[in-house]
Amino acid sequence: MFHTRDTLKINKKGHLEIGGADCVDIVKQFGTPLYVFDEAYIRRVMRIYRDTIQSEYDGRGLVLYASKAFSCEAIYAIANQEKIGVDVVSGGELYTAQKAAFPAQRIVMHGNNKLPYEIAEALDYGVGLIVVDAHSEADLLEREAEKRGMIQDVMIRINPGVEAHTHAYVQTATPDSKFGFSVANGAAEEITAYVLSKPHLRLKGYHCHIGSQIFEKQSFVLAVQKNLAFMAEMKAKLGFEAEALNMGGGFGIWYAEGDPMIDMNGYADYLRALLTTIKDGCRTLGLNFPFVYLEPGRSIVGEAGITLYTVGAIKEIPGIRKYVAVDGGMFDNPRYALYQSKYTAVLVNRAAEQPTELVGIAGKCCESGDLIGIDFNLPAVKTGDILAVLSTGAYNYSMASNYNRNLIPPAVLVKDGAAEYIVKPQSYEDLVRNDVIPERLK
Ligand code: LLP
């Protein structure tokens, strides 16, 4: 019915459990809507990536948790304890990492349009690497680094031209992409020479990320091969040999029936395949093995998280559809509205019952498109039931909004069967905190 990953199970009471905690009890303690994360799961995936680099590549690399998937202080604290790095893409993510005392050297900063203040903040904190994605950024970085009398390590984001099989909105290495410098049209070579000419920038190598929620190993392998070929070309043409290669993120996770169920070690297999590709490619091309980075986000937190809702209004439109409305919606999970994403729902308090009906799950926002999905197989759902939507750990909380002035749900972290807040509930006061009524309107 669902991919348990040893984190989800149905207990003797017939309730859904996550990380050993009964979801009915979690709801009694914290209410709904609520994001729930299993800490053991998150740590397990972080370790799998870290240990694979250790065993297969002599530890000459660093896993960077792509914190856009789920950013809050606690997740940076966990990543720090697991001795991995993080990728941040905004001043806000950097600030959150900083508040969690995340070591600057293990932070890599991304973004296709980093703002001057974000660059200044990154340099002031001493961020280990900055991935350059525009000439203007290289200029800005050079100026700010010079001002501080420092030399900043940077990478260049290249677009190797790999079309991965995923939703168009999350493909990033097609010819028409706002990300990276194209290898095919010579832009990647030109920016390499440009960055090399900057005395306060130290070019470490290249980054590429082909997209997200991708299962084909071959797409990742191809991107790495193209990267290596480009590295060899730059060595031959410009005498520049990259010391580092950042392979990006993008490994797919299980959301619903039809999605591959990769077991935990499957992620190690993906990484092993990439590391083998690098070793083989470098030998063939006469390159030194680069220091490697991998930037998984979704595969670390996606299946570690679920969202719990209470069922409210139920509306049956004869011959058309039955809608079950929950106390959340597109303000805590906009992914159906954005990408028609598929999810799996479980009736938490009667999890062992067989499904008997096909229902749509609607949110509470004033939008017809505010749905979690339209085709969930569930036992007969009643008002007051608790629903869990699975695999919501990535790109849900991080993409949440206060649309309709709904409150973004809090998040709890489960460890050894007990849950505690990692993001406290918002209040109405939080909603109006920055509102101002000009005198003349009073
Ligand atoms: N590195 C870079 C440079 C990225 O742009 C991304 C994701 C990652 C790493 C992490 O990729 P992951 O391992 O999580 O697939 N909001 C969309 C996903 C956008 C992904 C953006 N970049 C969604 O909800 O599906």
Tab-separated table of C-alpha atoms and ligand atoms in Angstrom:
chain	number	residue	atom	x	y	z
A	1	MET	CA	0.000	0.000	0.000
A	2	PHE	CA	2.801	2.395	0.861
A	3	HIS	CA	6.564	2.382	0.975
A	4	THR	CA	7.242	1.879	4.671
A	5	ARG	CA	11.002	2.477	4.665
A	6	ASP	CA	10.928	1.120	8.254
A	7	THR	CA	9.612	4.473	9.325
A	8	LEU	CA	5.899	4.019	8.709
A	9	LYS	CA	3.851	1.142	10.015
A	10	ILE	CA	0.373	0.226	11.100
A	11	ASN	CA	0.366	-0.652	14.799
A	12	LYS	CA	-1.794	-3.059	16.840
A	13	LYS	CA	-4.450	-0.387	17.329
A	14	GLY	CA	-4.721	-0.065	13.559
A	15	HIS	CA	-3.162	3.406	13.679
A	16	LEU	CA	-0.429	4.779	11.459
A	17	GLU	CA	2.916	5.143	13.196
A	18	ILE	CA	5.912	7.204	12.163
A	19	GLY	CA	9.313	6.613	13.726
A	20	GLY	CA	7.632	4.567	16.468
A	21	ALA	CA	5.122	7.311	17.385
A	22	ASP	CA	1.381	6.729	17.017
A	23	CYS	CA	0.022	9.480	14.759
A	24	VAL	CA	-3.259	9.587	16.698
A	25	ASP	CA	-1.275	10.426	19.847
A	26	ILE	CA	0.813	12.982	17.956
A	27	VAL	CA	-2.395	14.709	16.860
A	28	LYS	CA	-3.761	14.670	20.436
A	29	GLN	CA	-0.593	16.418	21.557
A	30	PHE	CA	0.001	18.852	18.694
A	31	GLY	CA	-3.231	19.120	16.685
A	32	THR	CA	-3.530	19.445	12.911
A	33	PRO	CA	-2.484	20.452	10.333
A	34	LEU	CA	0.988	19.292	11.257
A	35	TYR	CA	4.202	18.320	9.493
A	36	VAL	CA	5.875	15.311	11.131
A	37	PHE	CA	9.460	14.256	10.424
A	38	ASP	CA	11.262	11.057	11.405
A	39	GLU	CA	14.758	11.970	12.584
A	40	ALA	CA	16.165	8.454	12.247
A	41	TYR	CA	15.202	8.375	8.570
A	42	ILE	CA	16.880	11.701	7.833
A	43	ARG	CA	20.084	10.644	9.564
A	44	ARG	CA	20.077	7.286	7.824
A	45	VAL	CA	20.023	8.815	4.328
A	46	MET	CA	22.616	11.451	5.228
A	47	ARG	CA	24.906	8.650	6.468
A	48	ILE	CA	24.361	6.513	3.391
A	49	TYR	CA	25.623	9.297	1.145
A	50	ARG	CA	28.454	10.277	3.477
A	51	ASP	CA	29.635	6.698	4.025
A	52	THR	CA	29.492	5.872	0.314
A	53	ILE	CA	31.851	8.747	-0.461
A	54	GLN	CA	34.037	7.465	2.361
A	55	SER	CA	34.152	3.860	1.200
A	56	GLU	CA	34.091	4.324	-2.572
A	57	TYR	CA	36.098	7.500	-2.980
A	58	ASP	CA	38.430	7.614	0.045
A	59	GLY	CA	36.293	10.321	1.599
A	60	ARG	CA	37.389	12.847	-1.024
A	61	GLY	CA	34.063	14.579	-1.174
A	62	LEU	CA	31.286	16.201	0.782
A	63	VAL	CA	27.557	15.584	0.789
A	64	LEU	CA	25.661	18.858	0.845
A	65	TYR	CA	22.079	18.677	2.052
A	66	ALA	CA	20.096	20.896	-0.366
A	67	SER	CA	18.284	22.830	2.300
A	68	LYS	CA	15.700	24.325	-0.058
A	69	ALA	CA	13.902	20.996	0.395
A	70	PHE	CA	13.242	21.757	4.065
A	71	SER	CA	14.927	24.570	5.892
A	72	CYS	CA	14.682	25.232	9.617
A	73	GLU	CA	17.311	25.463	12.329
A	74	ALA	CA	16.919	21.856	13.481
A	75	ILE	CA	17.681	20.367	10.083
A	76	TYR	CA	20.977	22.279	9.896
A	77	ALA	CA	21.764	21.047	13.416
A	78	ILE	CA	21.205	17.451	12.294
A	79	ALA	CA	23.295	17.913	9.147
A	80	ASN	CA	26.059	19.371	11.286
A	81	GLN	CA	26.003	16.444	13.709
A	82	GLU	CA	26.183	14.079	10.734
A	83	LYS	CA	29.264	15.978	9.548
A	84	ILE	CA	27.862	16.759	6.135
A	85	GLY	CA	27.607	20.155	4.435
A	86	VAL	CA	24.625	22.149	3.238
A	87	ASP	CA	23.643	24.022	0.109
A	88	VAL	CA	21.870	27.335	0.626
A	89	VAL	CA	20.246	29.452	-2.062
A	90	SER	CA	19.289	32.658	-0.322
A	91	GLY	CA	20.238	35.021	2.454
A	92	GLY	CA	17.340	33.537	4.414
A	93	GLU	CA	18.622	29.968	4.212
A	94	LEU	CA	22.109	31.189	5.040
A	95	TYR	CA	20.795	33.110	8.040
A	96	THR	CA	18.920	30.041	9.282
A	97	ALA	CA	22.054	27.900	8.953
A	98	GLN	CA	24.026	30.579	10.755
A	99	LYS	CA	21.476	30.707	13.596
A	100	ALA	CA	21.958	26.951	13.941
A	101	ALA	CA	25.738	27.586	14.191
A	102	PHE	CA	26.399	25.632	11.005
A	103	PRO	CA	30.120	25.785	10.126
A	104	ALA	CA	30.606	28.257	7.283
A	105	GLN	CA	33.261	26.193	5.546
A	106	ARG	CA	30.751	23.413	4.903
A	107	ILE	CA	28.223	25.749	3.283
A	108	VAL	CA	27.927	26.099	-0.483
A	109	MET	CA	25.888	28.978	-1.851
A	110	HIS	CA	23.768	28.747	-4.978
A	111	GLY	CA	21.284	30.925	-6.813
A	112	ASN	CA	20.868	32.201	-10.352
A	113	ASN	CA	20.597	35.808	-9.193
A	114	LYS	CA	22.327	36.245	-5.877
A	115	LEU	CA	21.663	39.708	-4.592
A	116	PRO	CA	24.467	42.042	-3.540
A	117	TYR	CA	23.515	41.777	0.130
A	118	GLU	CA	23.371	37.964	-0.096
A	119	ILE	CA	26.877	37.874	-1.520
A	120	ALA	CA	28.093	40.233	1.184
A	121	GLU	CA	26.476	38.085	3.882
A	122	ALA	CA	28.034	34.931	2.445
A	123	LEU	CA	31.509	36.470	2.394
A	124	ASP	CA	31.116	37.886	5.888
A	125	TYR	CA	30.115	34.499	7.257
A	126	GLY	CA	32.984	32.820	5.383
A	127	VAL	CA	30.920	30.469	3.230
A	128	GLY	CA	33.189	27.755	1.819
A	129	LEU	CA	32.150	27.905	-1.810
A	130	ILE	CA	29.993	30.093	-3.979
A	131	VAL	CA	28.638	28.780	-7.259
A	132	VAL	CA	28.787	31.516	-9.885
A	133	ASP	CA	25.842	31.650	-12.270
A	134	ALA	CA	26.262	35.059	-13.991
A	135	HIS	CA	28.982	37.472	-15.099
A	136	SER	CA	27.503	40.179	-12.886
A	137	GLU	CA	27.884	37.819	-9.940
A	138	ALA	CA	31.541	37.189	-10.718
A	139	ASP	CA	32.057	40.973	-10.847
A	140	LEU	CA	30.256	41.500	-7.579
A	141	LEU	CA	32.111	38.679	-5.868
A	142	GLU	CA	35.443	39.987	-7.076
A	143	ARG	CA	34.656	43.462	-5.737
A	144	GLU	CA	33.400	42.247	-2.364
A	145	ALA	CA	36.275	39.782	-1.913
A	146	GLU	CA	38.806	42.484	-2.762
A	147	LYS	CA	37.150	44.855	-0.305
A	148	ARG	CA	37.617	42.252	2.421
A	149	GLY	CA	41.173	41.424	1.346
A	150	MET	CA	40.283	37.795	0.755
A	151	ILE	CA	40.232	35.227	-2.014
A	152	GLN	CA	36.911	33.425	-2.359
A	153	ASP	CA	36.622	29.826	-3.568
A	154	VAL	CA	34.062	29.554	-6.340
A	155	MET	CA	32.621	27.086	-8.812
A	156	ILE	CA	30.865	27.740	-12.081
A	157	ARG	CA	27.455	26.296	-12.792
A	158	ILE	CA	27.491	24.729	-16.208
A	159	ASN	CA	24.637	23.419	-18.287
A	160	PRO	CA	25.809	20.231	-19.955
A	161	GLY	CA	22.547	19.846	-21.923
A	162	VAL	CA	20.967	16.748	-20.443
A	163	GLU	CA	17.213	16.372	-20.684
A	164	ALA	CA	16.118	14.377	-17.675
A	165	HIS	CA	12.753	12.693	-17.452
A	166	THR	CA	10.850	14.757	-14.950
A	167	HIS	CA	8.284	17.566	-14.827
A	168	ALA	CA	9.327	20.434	-17.119
A	169	TYR	CA	9.331	22.888	-14.196
A	170	VAL	CA	12.000	20.905	-12.390
A	171	GLN	CA	14.293	20.238	-15.358
A	172	THR	CA	17.309	22.482	-15.196
A	173	ALA	CA	19.794	21.439	-17.847
A	174	THR	CA	17.833	21.773	-21.069
A	175	PRO	CA	19.088	24.203	-23.749
A	176	ASP	CA	16.443	26.750	-22.653
A	177	SER	CA	17.246	27.090	-18.957
A	178	LYS	CA	17.837	30.094	-16.735
A	179	PHE	CA	20.473	28.058	-14.910
A	180	GLY	CA	24.108	27.615	-15.741
A	181	PHE	CA	26.378	28.372	-18.683
A	182	SER	CA	25.888	26.240	-21.761
A	183	VAL	CA	28.747	23.984	-22.738
A	184	ALA	CA	27.336	23.620	-26.248
A	185	ASN	CA	27.337	27.312	-27.173
A	186	GLY	CA	30.715	28.159	-25.665
A	187	ALA	CA	29.354	30.200	-22.751
A	188	ALA	CA	30.848	27.802	-20.174
A	189	GLU	CA	34.317	28.197	-21.658
A	190	GLU	CA	33.999	31.964	-21.842
A	191	ILE	CA	32.960	32.327	-18.184
A	192	THR	CA	35.790	30.006	-17.140
A	193	ALA	CA	38.323	32.377	-18.649
A	194	TYR	CA	36.432	35.313	-17.138
A	195	VAL	CA	36.486	33.910	-13.594
A	196	LEU	CA	40.130	32.843	-13.951
A	197	SER	CA	40.990	36.463	-14.717
A	198	LYS	CA	39.625	37.632	-11.345
A	199	PRO	CA	42.440	37.889	-8.796
A	200	HIS	CA	40.179	37.542	-5.749
A	201	LEU	CA	38.342	34.462	-6.969
A	202	ARG	CA	39.807	30.967	-6.866
A	203	LEU	CA	38.067	28.719	-9.365
A	204	LYS	CA	37.748	25.225	-7.877
A	205	GLY	CA	35.701	23.587	-10.606
A	206	TYR	CA	32.230	23.050	-11.961
A	207	HIS	CA	28.730	22.387	-10.786
A	208	CYS	CA	25.787	20.971	-12.631
A	209	HIS	CA	22.307	19.947	-11.555
A	210	ILE	CA	20.079	18.390	-14.169
A	211	GLY	CA	16.759	18.486	-12.347
A	212	SER	CA	14.763	16.927	-9.564
A	213	GLN	CA	12.693	13.778	-8.940
A	214	ILE	CA	14.728	11.829	-11.493
A	215	PHE	CA	15.081	8.066	-11.406
A	216	GLU	CA	17.172	7.287	-14.504
A	217	LYS	CA	20.692	6.606	-13.363
A	218	GLN	CA	21.784	7.120	-16.941
A	219	SER	CA	20.808	10.812	-16.931
A	220	PHE	CA	23.064	11.469	-13.948
A	221	VAL	CA	25.872	9.391	-15.438
A	222	LEU	CA	25.614	11.262	-18.724
A	223	ALA	CA	25.767	14.626	-16.961
A	224	VAL	CA	28.920	13.572	-15.103
A	225	GLN	CA	30.504	12.300	-18.325
A	226	LYS	CA	29.748	15.586	-20.064
A	227	ASN	CA	31.176	17.450	-17.107
A	228	LEU	CA	34.394	15.457	-17.239
A	229	ALA	CA	34.716	15.960	-20.978
A	230	PHE	CA	34.326	19.695	-20.441
A	231	MET	CA	36.930	19.621	-17.670
A	232	ALA	CA	39.359	17.890	-20.029
A	233	GLU	CA	38.617	20.465	-22.718
A	234	MET	CA	39.320	23.354	-20.327
A	235	LYS	CA	42.555	21.701	-19.256
A	236	ALA	CA	43.648	21.419	-22.884
A	237	LYS	CA	42.476	24.850	-24.012
A	238	LEU	CA	43.016	27.047	-20.959
A	239	GLY	CA	45.447	25.006	-18.907
A	240	PHE	CA	42.890	24.998	-16.096
A	241	GLU	CA	42.319	21.676	-14.366
A	242	ALA	CA	39.285	21.641	-12.089
A	243	GLU	CA	39.962	20.319	-8.588
A	244	ALA	CA	36.335	19.822	-7.731
A	245	LEU	CA	33.133	18.616	-9.307
A	246	ASN	CA	29.665	19.187	-7.897
A	247	MET	CA	27.118	16.725	-9.258
A	248	GLY	CA	24.007	18.459	-7.911
A	249	GLY	CA	21.020	16.609	-6.517
A	250	GLY	CA	17.854	15.230	-7.999
A	251	PHE	CA	17.374	11.590	-6.964
A	252	GLY	CA	13.696	10.640	-7.065
A	253	ILE	CA	11.585	9.406	-4.171
A	254	TRP	CA	8.415	7.363	-3.810
A	255	TYR	CA	5.194	9.362	-3.657
A	256	ALA	CA	2.495	7.064	-4.976
A	257	GLU	CA	1.708	3.823	-6.735
A	258	GLY	CA	3.667	3.675	-9.956
A	259	ASP	CA	6.757	5.362	-8.544
A	260	PRO	CA	9.833	3.150	-8.230
A	261	MET	CA	10.467	1.969	-4.668
A	262	ILE	CA	14.201	2.389	-4.330
A	263	ASP	CA	15.391	0.926	-1.070
A	264	MET	CA	17.763	2.959	1.055
A	265	ASN	CA	20.801	1.324	-0.442
A	266	GLY	CA	19.503	2.228	-3.864
A	267	TYR	CA	20.673	5.768	-3.172
A	268	ALA	CA	24.128	4.413	-2.398
A	269	ASP	CA	23.968	2.620	-5.765
A	270	TYR	CA	23.225	5.889	-7.586
A	271	LEU	CA	26.154	7.569	-5.914
A	272	ARG	CA	28.444	4.581	-6.468
A	273	ALA	CA	27.582	4.647	-10.177
A	274	LEU	CA	28.511	8.332	-10.342
A	275	LEU	CA	31.770	7.823	-8.482
A	276	THR	CA	32.694	4.955	-10.771
A	277	THR	CA	31.895	7.141	-13.768
A	278	ILE	CA	34.198	9.821	-12.389
A	279	LYS	CA	37.065	7.421	-11.728
A	280	ASP	CA	36.759	5.742	-15.117
A	281	GLY	CA	36.326	9.053	-16.926
A	282	CYS	CA	39.306	10.679	-15.235
A	283	ARG	CA	41.525	7.729	-16.052
A	284	THR	CA	40.481	7.854	-19.702
A	285	LEU	CA	40.826	11.618	-19.981
A	286	GLY	CA	44.032	11.915	-17.981
A	287	LEU	CA	42.485	14.030	-15.209
A	288	ASN	CA	43.166	13.896	-11.486
A	289	PHE	CA	40.217	12.617	-9.452
A	290	PRO	CA	38.325	15.757	-8.401
A	291	PHE	CA	36.974	16.415	-4.917
A	292	VAL	CA	33.256	15.675	-5.295
A	293	TYR	CA	30.083	17.222	-3.982
A	294	LEU	CA	26.586	15.784	-4.128
A	295	GLU	CA	23.520	17.881	-3.287
A	296	PRO	CA	20.595	15.687	-2.376
A	297	GLY	CA	17.559	17.393	-0.880
A	298	ARG	CA	14.362	15.511	-1.594
A	299	SER	CA	15.855	12.052	-1.042
A	300	ILE	CA	17.010	13.036	2.462
A	301	VAL	CA	13.842	14.590	3.838
A	302	GLY	CA	11.034	13.762	1.385
A	303	GLU	CA	9.968	10.374	2.651
A	304	ALA	CA	10.987	11.260	6.193
A	305	GLY	CA	8.002	13.582	6.428
A	306	ILE	CA	4.226	13.272	6.443
A	307	THR	CA	1.470	15.830	6.913
A	308	LEU	CA	-1.419	15.153	9.273
A	309	TYR	CA	-4.804	16.735	8.648
A	310	THR	CA	-8.270	16.532	10.155
A	311	VAL	CA	-11.141	15.858	7.782
A	312	GLY	CA	-13.857	18.512	7.825
A	313	ALA	CA	-16.413	19.055	5.070
A	314	ILE	CA	-17.266	16.156	2.797
A	315	LYS	CA	-19.067	16.816	-0.469
A	316	GLU	CA	-20.316	14.200	-2.853
A	317	ILE	CA	-21.178	15.365	-6.355
A	318	PRO	CA	-23.231	12.470	-7.748
A	319	GLY	CA	-21.645	10.834	-10.742
A	320	ILE	CA	-18.656	13.156	-10.603
A	321	ARG	CA	-16.523	13.044	-7.470
A	322	LYS	CA	-16.469	12.949	-3.716
A	323	TYR	CA	-14.407	15.709	-2.125
A	324	VAL	CA	-12.985	15.318	1.339
A	325	ALA	CA	-11.781	18.670	2.657
A	326	VAL	CA	-8.943	18.942	5.150
A	327	ASP	CA	-7.727	21.727	7.423
A	328	GLY	CA	-4.706	22.366	5.189
A	329	GLY	CA	-4.238	22.654	1.451
A	330	MET	CA	-2.125	24.538	-1.050
A	331	PHE	CA	-0.808	26.839	1.693
A	332	ASP	CA	1.074	23.910	3.265
A	333	ASN	CA	1.485	21.822	0.093
A	334	PRO	CA	1.307	23.681	-3.232
A	335	ARG	CA	2.767	20.804	-5.231
A	336	TYR	CA	-0.445	19.488	-6.767
A	337	ALA	CA	-1.400	23.004	-7.834
A	338	LEU	CA	2.069	23.562	-9.309
A	339	TYR	CA	3.053	20.208	-10.756
A	340	GLN	CA	-0.005	17.949	-10.503
A	341	SER	CA	2.078	15.912	-8.096
A	342	LYS	CA	0.817	12.535	-6.961
A	343	TYR	CA	0.565	11.618	-3.298
A	344	THR	CA	-0.614	8.747	-1.134
A	345	ALA	CA	-3.025	9.322	1.736
A	346	VAL	CA	-3.629	7.059	4.708
A	347	LEU	CA	-6.545	7.198	7.114
A	348	VAL	CA	-4.473	7.413	10.280
A	349	ASN	CA	-7.042	6.262	12.823
A	350	ARG	CA	-8.281	3.336	10.696
A	351	ALA	CA	-5.129	2.577	8.764
A	352	ALA	CA	-5.687	-1.165	8.539
A	353	GLU	CA	-9.087	-0.860	6.842
A	354	GLN	CA	-9.376	-1.726	3.186
A	355	PRO	CA	-9.992	1.147	0.769
A	356	THR	CA	-13.552	1.296	-0.479
A	357	GLU	CA	-13.772	4.587	-2.324
A	358	LEU	CA	-11.952	6.947	-4.594
A	359	VAL	CA	-11.958	10.517	-3.298
A	360	GLY	CA	-10.411	13.872	-4.015
A	361	ILE	CA	-8.704	15.643	-1.129
A	362	ALA	CA	-9.400	19.357	-1.136
A	363	GLY	CA	-7.780	22.115	0.861
A	364	LYS	CA	-9.559	25.023	2.533
A	365	CYS	CA	-8.345	27.844	0.287
A	366	CYS	CA	-10.616	29.867	-1.955
A	367	GLU	CA	-9.387	28.247	-5.164
A	368	SER	CA	-10.766	25.329	-7.127
A	369	GLY	CA	-7.217	24.196	-7.798
A	370	ASP	CA	-6.507	23.958	-4.079
A	371	LEU	CA	-6.245	20.190	-3.958
A	372	ILE	CA	-3.860	17.640	-2.536
A	373	GLY	CA	-4.994	15.386	-5.355
A	374	ILE	CA	-8.071	13.897	-6.973
A	375	ASP	CA	-7.699	10.155	-6.810
A	376	PHE	CA	-7.045	8.716	-3.393
A	377	ASN	CA	-8.199	5.222	-2.494
A	378	LEU	CA	-9.457	5.320	1.080
A	379	PRO	CA	-11.856	3.540	3.413
A	380	ALA	CA	-15.121	5.485	3.920
A	381	VAL	CA	-13.870	8.787	5.315
A	382	LYS	CA	-15.871	10.627	7.982
A	383	THR	CA	-15.660	14.136	9.326
A	384	GLY	CA	-13.211	14.118	12.221
A	385	ASP	CA	-10.981	11.383	10.775
A	386	ILE	CA	-7.250	12.038	10.642
A	387	LEU	CA	-5.566	11.814	7.257
A	388	ALA	CA	-1.859	11.459	6.645
A	389	VAL	CA	-0.415	12.524	3.320
A	390	LEU	CA	2.879	10.713	2.821
A	391	SER	CA	6.217	11.859	1.391
A	392	THR	CA	5.640	15.517	2.203
A	393	GLY	CA	8.988	16.156	3.873
A	394	ALA	CA	10.532	17.920	0.871
A	395	TYR	CA	9.278	21.100	-0.814
A	396	ASN	CA	6.139	21.332	1.319
A	397	TYR	CA	6.986	23.372	4.420
A	398	SER	CA	9.691	25.122	2.403
A	399	MET	CA	7.141	26.162	-0.234
A	400	ALA	CA	4.302	26.936	2.162
A	401	SER	CA	2.632	30.340	2.246
A	402	ASN	CA	0.117	32.300	4.259
A	403	TYR	CA	-2.331	32.377	1.348
A	404	ASN	CA	-5.800	33.371	2.531
A	405	ARG	CA	-4.032	34.271	5.767
A	406	ASN	CA	-3.981	30.649	6.755
A	407	LEU	CA	-1.341	29.753	9.312
A	408	ILE	CA	1.601	27.689	8.072
A	409	PRO	CA	1.456	24.461	10.093
A	410	PRO	CA	4.110	23.759	12.697
A	411	ALA	CA	6.548	20.863	12.335
A	412	VAL	CA	7.524	18.208	14.844
A	413	LEU	CA	10.463	15.830	14.838
A	414	VAL	CA	9.994	12.262	16.045
A	415	LYS	CA	12.798	10.405	17.765
A	416	ASP	CA	12.412	7.081	19.577
A	417	GLY	CA	8.638	7.354	19.474
A	418	ALA	CA	8.393	10.869	20.919
A	419	ALA	CA	7.689	14.092	19.020
A	420	GLU	CA	8.769	17.645	19.726
A	421	TYR	CA	8.485	20.924	17.891
A	422	ILE	CA	11.149	21.983	15.433
A	423	VAL	CA	8.932	24.726	14.020
A	424	LYS	CA	6.448	26.225	16.440
A	425	PRO	CA	2.881	27.123	15.397
A	426	GLN	CA	2.315	30.502	13.824
A	427	SER	CA	-0.217	32.808	15.443
A	428	TYR	CA	-2.617	35.377	13.993
A	429	GLU	CA	-0.338	37.933	15.578
A	430	ASP	CA	2.486	36.652	13.333
A	431	LEU	CA	0.276	37.382	10.332
A	432	VAL	CA	-0.212	41.031	11.171
A	433	ARG	CA	3.208	41.628	12.711
A	434	ASN	CA	4.483	43.630	9.730
A	435	ASP	CA	1.198	45.221	8.705
A	436	VAL	CA	0.977	48.978	8.961
A	437	ILE	CA	-2.039	51.261	8.609
A	438	PRO	CA	-0.794	54.681	7.439
A	439	GLU	CA	-2.091	57.522	9.622
A	440	ARG	CA	-4.232	58.900	6.794
A	441	LEU	CA	-6.220	55.657	6.631
A	442	LYS	CA	-7.114	55.695	10.282
B	1	LLP	N1	21.169	21.387	-6.150
B	1	LLP	C1	20.618	22.354	-6.892
B	1	LLP	C2	21.477	23.342	-7.541
B	1	LLP	C3	19.230	22.415	-7.036
B	1	LLP	O1	18.694	23.369	-7.782
B	1	LLP	C4	18.414	21.464	-6.378
B	1	LLP	C5	16.958	21.520	-6.479
B	1	LLP	C6	19.042	20.479	-5.581
B	1	LLP	C7	20.429	20.468	-5.516
B	1	LLP	C8	18.274	19.438	-4.838
B	1	LLP	O2	17.542	18.601	-5.667
B	1	LLP	P1	16.754	17.361	-5.024
B	1	LLP	O3	17.760	16.369	-4.539
B	1	LLP	O4	15.926	17.878	-3.911
B	1	LLP	O5	15.929	16.856	-6.142
B	1	LLP	N2	10.017	22.567	-5.868
B	1	LLP	C9	10.235	21.410	-6.705
B	1	LLP	C10	11.677	20.973	-6.688
B	1	LLP	C11	12.631	22.052	-7.087
B	1	LLP	C12	14.062	21.605	-7.014
B	1	LLP	C13	14.968	22.765	-7.126
B	1	LLP	N3	16.353	22.456	-7.086
B	1	LLP	C14	9.326	20.300	-6.246
B	1	LLP	O6	8.536	20.513	-5.320
B	1	LLP	O7	9.325	19.218	-6.829
